[in-house]
mmCIF file of C-alpha atoms in Angstrom:
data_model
loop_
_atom_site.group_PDB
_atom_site.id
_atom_site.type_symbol
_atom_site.label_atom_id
_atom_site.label_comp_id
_atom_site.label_asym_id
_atom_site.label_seq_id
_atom_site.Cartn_x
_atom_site.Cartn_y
_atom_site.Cartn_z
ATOM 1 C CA UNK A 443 12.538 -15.321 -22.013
ATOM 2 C CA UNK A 444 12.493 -11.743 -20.337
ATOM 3 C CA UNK A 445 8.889 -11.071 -18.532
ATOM 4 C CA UNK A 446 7.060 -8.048 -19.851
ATOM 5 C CA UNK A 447 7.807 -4.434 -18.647
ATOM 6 C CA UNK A 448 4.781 -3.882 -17.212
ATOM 7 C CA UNK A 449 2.288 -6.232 -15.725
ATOM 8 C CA UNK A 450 -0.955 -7.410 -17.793
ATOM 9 C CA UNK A 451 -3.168 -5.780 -15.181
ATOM 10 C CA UNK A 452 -1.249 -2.242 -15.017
ATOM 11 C CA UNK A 453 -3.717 0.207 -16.575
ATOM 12 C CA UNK A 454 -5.927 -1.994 -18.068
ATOM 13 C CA UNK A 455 -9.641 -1.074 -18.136
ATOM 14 C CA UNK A 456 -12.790 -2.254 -16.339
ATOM 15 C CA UNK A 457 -13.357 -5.469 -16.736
ATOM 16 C CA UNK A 458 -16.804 -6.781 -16.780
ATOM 17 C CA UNK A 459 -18.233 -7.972 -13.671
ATOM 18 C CA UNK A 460 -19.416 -12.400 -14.566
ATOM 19 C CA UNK A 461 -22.960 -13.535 -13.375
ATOM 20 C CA UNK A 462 -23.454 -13.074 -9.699
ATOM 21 C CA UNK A 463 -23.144 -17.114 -8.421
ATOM 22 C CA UNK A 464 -24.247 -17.086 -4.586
ATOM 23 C CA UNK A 465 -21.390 -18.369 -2.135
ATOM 24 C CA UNK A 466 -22.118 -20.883 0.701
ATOM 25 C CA UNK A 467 -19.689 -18.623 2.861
ATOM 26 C CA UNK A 468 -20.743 -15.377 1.805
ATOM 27 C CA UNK A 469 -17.886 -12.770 2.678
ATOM 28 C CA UNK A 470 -18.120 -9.777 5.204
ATOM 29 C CA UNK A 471 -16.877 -7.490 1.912
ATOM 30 C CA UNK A 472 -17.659 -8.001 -1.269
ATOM 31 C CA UNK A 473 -16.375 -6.395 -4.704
ATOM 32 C CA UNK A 474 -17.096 -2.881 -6.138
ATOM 33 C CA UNK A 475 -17.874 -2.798 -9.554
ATOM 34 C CA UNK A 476 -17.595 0.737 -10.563
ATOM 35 C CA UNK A 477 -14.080 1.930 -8.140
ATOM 36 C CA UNK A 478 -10.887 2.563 -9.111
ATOM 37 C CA UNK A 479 -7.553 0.153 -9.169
ATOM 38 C CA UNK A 480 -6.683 0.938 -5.703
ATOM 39 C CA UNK A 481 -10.388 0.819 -4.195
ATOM 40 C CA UNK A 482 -10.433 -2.278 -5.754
ATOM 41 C CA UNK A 483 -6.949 -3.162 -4.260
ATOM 42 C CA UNK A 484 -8.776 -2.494 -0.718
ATOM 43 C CA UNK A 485 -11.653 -4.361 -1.089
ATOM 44 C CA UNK A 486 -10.177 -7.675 -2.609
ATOM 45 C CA UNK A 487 -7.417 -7.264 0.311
ATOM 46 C CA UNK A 488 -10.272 -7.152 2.990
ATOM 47 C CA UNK A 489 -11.897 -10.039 1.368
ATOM 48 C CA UNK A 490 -8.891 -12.049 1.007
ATOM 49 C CA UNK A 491 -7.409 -11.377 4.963
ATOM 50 C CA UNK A 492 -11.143 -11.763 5.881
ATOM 51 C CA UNK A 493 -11.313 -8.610 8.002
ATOM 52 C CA UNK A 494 -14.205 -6.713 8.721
ATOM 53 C CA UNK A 495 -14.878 -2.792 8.041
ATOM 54 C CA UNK A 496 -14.574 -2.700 11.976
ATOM 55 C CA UNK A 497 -11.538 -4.157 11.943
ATOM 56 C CA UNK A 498 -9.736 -1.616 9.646
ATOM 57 C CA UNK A 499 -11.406 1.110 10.438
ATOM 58 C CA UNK A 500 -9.898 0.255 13.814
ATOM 59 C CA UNK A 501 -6.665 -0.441 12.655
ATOM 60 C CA UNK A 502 -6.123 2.196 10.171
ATOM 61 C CA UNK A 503 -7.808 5.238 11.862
ATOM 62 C CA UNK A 504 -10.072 5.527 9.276
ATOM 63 C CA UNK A 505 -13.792 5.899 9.695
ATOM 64 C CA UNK A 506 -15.987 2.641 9.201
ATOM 65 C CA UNK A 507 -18.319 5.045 7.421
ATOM 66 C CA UNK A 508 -15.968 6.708 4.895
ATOM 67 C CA UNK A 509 -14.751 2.906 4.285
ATOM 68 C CA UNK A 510 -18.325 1.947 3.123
ATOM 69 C CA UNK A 511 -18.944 5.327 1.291
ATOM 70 C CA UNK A 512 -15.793 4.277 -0.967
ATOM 71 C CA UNK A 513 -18.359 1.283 -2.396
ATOM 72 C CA UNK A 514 -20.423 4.033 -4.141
ATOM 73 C CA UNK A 515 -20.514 7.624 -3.283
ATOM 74 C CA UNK A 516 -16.972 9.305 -2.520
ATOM 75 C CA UNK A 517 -13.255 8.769 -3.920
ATOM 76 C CA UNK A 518 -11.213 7.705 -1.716
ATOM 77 C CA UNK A 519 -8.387 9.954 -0.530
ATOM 78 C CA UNK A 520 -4.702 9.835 0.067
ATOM 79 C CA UNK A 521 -4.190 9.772 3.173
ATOM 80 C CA UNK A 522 -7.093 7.639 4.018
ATOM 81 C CA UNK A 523 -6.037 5.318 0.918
ATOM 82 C CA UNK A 524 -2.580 5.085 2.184
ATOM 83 C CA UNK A 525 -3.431 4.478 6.022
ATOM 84 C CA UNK A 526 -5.949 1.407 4.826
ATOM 85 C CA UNK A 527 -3.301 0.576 2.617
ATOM 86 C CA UNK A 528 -0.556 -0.282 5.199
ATOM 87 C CA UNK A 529 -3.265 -1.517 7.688
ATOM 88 C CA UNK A 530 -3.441 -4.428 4.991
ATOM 89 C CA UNK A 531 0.079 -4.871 4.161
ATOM 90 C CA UNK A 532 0.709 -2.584 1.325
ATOM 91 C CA UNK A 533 2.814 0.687 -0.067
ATOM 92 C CA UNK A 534 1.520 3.215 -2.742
ATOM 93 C CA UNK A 535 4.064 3.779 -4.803
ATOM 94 C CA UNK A 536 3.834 5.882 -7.385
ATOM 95 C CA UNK A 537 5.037 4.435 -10.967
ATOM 96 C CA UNK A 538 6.274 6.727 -13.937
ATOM 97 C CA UNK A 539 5.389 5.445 -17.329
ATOM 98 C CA UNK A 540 7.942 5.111 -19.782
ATOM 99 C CA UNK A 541 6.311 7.652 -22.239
ATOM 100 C CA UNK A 542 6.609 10.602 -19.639
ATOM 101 C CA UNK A 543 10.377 10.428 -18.960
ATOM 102 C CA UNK A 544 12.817 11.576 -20.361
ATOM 103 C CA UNK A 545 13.669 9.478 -22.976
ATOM 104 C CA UNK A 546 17.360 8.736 -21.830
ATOM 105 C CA UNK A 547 16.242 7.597 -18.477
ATOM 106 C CA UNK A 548 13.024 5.731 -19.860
ATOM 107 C CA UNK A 549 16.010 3.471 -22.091
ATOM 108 C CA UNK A 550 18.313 3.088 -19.067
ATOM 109 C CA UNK A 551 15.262 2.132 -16.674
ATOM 110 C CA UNK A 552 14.166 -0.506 -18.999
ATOM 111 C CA UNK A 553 17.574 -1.883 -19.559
ATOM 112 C CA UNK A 554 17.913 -2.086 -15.610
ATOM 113 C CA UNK A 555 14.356 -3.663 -15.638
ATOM 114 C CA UNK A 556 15.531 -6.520 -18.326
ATOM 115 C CA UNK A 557 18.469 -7.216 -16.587
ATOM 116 C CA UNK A 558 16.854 -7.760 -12.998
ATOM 117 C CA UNK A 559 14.257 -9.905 -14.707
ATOM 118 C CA UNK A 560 11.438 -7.100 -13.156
ATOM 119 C CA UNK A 561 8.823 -5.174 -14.680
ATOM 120 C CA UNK A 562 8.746 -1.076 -14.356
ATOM 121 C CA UNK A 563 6.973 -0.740 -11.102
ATOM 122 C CA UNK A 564 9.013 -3.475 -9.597
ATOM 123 C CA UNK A 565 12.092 -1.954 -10.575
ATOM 124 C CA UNK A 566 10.918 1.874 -9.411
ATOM 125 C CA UNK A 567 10.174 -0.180 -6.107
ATOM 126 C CA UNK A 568 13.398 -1.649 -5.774
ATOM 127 C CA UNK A 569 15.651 2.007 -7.086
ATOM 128 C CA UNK A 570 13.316 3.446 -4.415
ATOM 129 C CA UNK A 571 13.919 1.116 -1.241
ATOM 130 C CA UNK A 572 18.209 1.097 -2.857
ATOM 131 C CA UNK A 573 17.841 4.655 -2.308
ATOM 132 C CA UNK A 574 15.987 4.514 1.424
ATOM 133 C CA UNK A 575 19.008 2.321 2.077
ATOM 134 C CA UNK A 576 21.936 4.831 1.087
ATOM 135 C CA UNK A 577 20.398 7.523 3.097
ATOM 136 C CA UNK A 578 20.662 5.424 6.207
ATOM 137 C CA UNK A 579 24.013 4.282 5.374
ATOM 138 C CA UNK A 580 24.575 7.914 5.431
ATOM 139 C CA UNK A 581 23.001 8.960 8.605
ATOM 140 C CA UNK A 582 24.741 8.275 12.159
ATOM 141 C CA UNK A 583 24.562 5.047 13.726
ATOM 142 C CA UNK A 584 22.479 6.667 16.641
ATOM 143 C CA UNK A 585 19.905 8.564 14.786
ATOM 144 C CA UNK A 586 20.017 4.997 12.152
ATOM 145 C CA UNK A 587 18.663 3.001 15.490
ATOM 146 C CA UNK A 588 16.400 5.779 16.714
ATOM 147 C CA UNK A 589 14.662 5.513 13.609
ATOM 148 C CA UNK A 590 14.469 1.818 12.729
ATOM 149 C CA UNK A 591 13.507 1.324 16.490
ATOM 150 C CA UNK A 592 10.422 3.928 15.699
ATOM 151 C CA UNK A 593 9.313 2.396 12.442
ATOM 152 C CA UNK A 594 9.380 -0.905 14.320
ATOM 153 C CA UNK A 595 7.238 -0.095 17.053
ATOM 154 C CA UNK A 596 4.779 1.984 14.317
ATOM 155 C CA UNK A 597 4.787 -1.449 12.399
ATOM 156 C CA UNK A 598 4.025 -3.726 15.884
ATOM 157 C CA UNK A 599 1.258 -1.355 16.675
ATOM 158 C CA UNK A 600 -1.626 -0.216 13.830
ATOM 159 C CA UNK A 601 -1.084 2.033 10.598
ATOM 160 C CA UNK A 602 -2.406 4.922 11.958
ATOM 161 C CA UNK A 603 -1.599 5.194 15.952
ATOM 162 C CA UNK A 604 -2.854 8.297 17.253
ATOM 163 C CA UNK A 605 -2.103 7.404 20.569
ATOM 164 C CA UNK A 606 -0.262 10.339 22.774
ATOM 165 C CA UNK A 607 3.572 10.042 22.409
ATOM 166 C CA UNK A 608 5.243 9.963 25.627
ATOM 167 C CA UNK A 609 7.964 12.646 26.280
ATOM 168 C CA UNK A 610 10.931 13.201 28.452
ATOM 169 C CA UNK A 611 9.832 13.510 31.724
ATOM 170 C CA UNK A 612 7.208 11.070 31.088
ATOM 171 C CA UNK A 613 9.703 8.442 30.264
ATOM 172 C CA UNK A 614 12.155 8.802 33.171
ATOM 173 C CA UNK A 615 8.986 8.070 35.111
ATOM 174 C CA UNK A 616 7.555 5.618 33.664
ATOM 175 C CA UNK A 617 11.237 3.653 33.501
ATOM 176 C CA UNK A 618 11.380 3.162 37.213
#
């Protein structure tokens, strides 16, 4: 049996919220009721790694009080979005629905997505990181390792590092 092209959950609409039950652990974060998919996203990923507002505030470079404004006053906004995003592990990946392609491309992207046994967005998610890797296959070996060796030491360190980059001089210096 092929699985559907799209997930249930992909652009479904709000669900309502079941009677509040009190928890004998109560979490640090609870649930928003009236946020969007990817607030929502955030918040059930806080819950779930049990981290704190501190903690991704700290990790993603995004203010603990723009976090907790997210709940009920503001939308949140890319950039923000995305940094909180990979502090918890995720991409934002932006996923096409069949009805505005073209229609040529809409059939051939849902016979690839049969034929991997995927849905849409898993598919667009794969033809996107198949595409990352032909552009390094295309690149030079050295400027290949110079920037896997960078997005490795991003990843090790937090989503958002603003700390100051060390440069040339700095380097030979601090080698010795």
């Amino acid at each position: 049996m092929q699985p559907p092209l799209y997930p249930q959950d992909f652009r479904t609409a709000l669900i309502p919220s079941a009677s509040r039950k009190r928890r004998r652990n109560p979490r640090t974060v609870t649930m928003p009721e009236r946020v969007g998919p990817h607030v929502k996203l955030v918040f059930a990923e806080m819950a779930r790694q049990k981290l704190r507002y501190l903690d991704v505030a700290e990790r993603s470079g995004v203010q603990h009080a723009t976090l907790k404004a997210w709940r009920k006053k503001n939308r949140a906004g890319l950039e923000s979005l995305e940094a909180v995003l990979a502090t918890l592990g995720f991409g934002l990946v932006p996923v096409a629905a069949l009805e505005s392609l073209d229609p040529e491309l809409a059939g051939e992207l849902a016979a690839l997505a049969l034929k991997m046994r995927m849905n849409i967005p898993q598919t667009w998610t794969a033809l996107i990181d198949i595409g990352v890797e032909q552009k390094l296959l295309r690149m030079r070996a050295d400027e290949r390792v110079a920037i896997l060796a960078d997005h490795e030491r991003r990843r090790a360190g937090y989503a958002n590092d603003n700390t100051p980059q060390q440069h040339g001089s700095e380097l030979a210096s601090s080698a010795k």
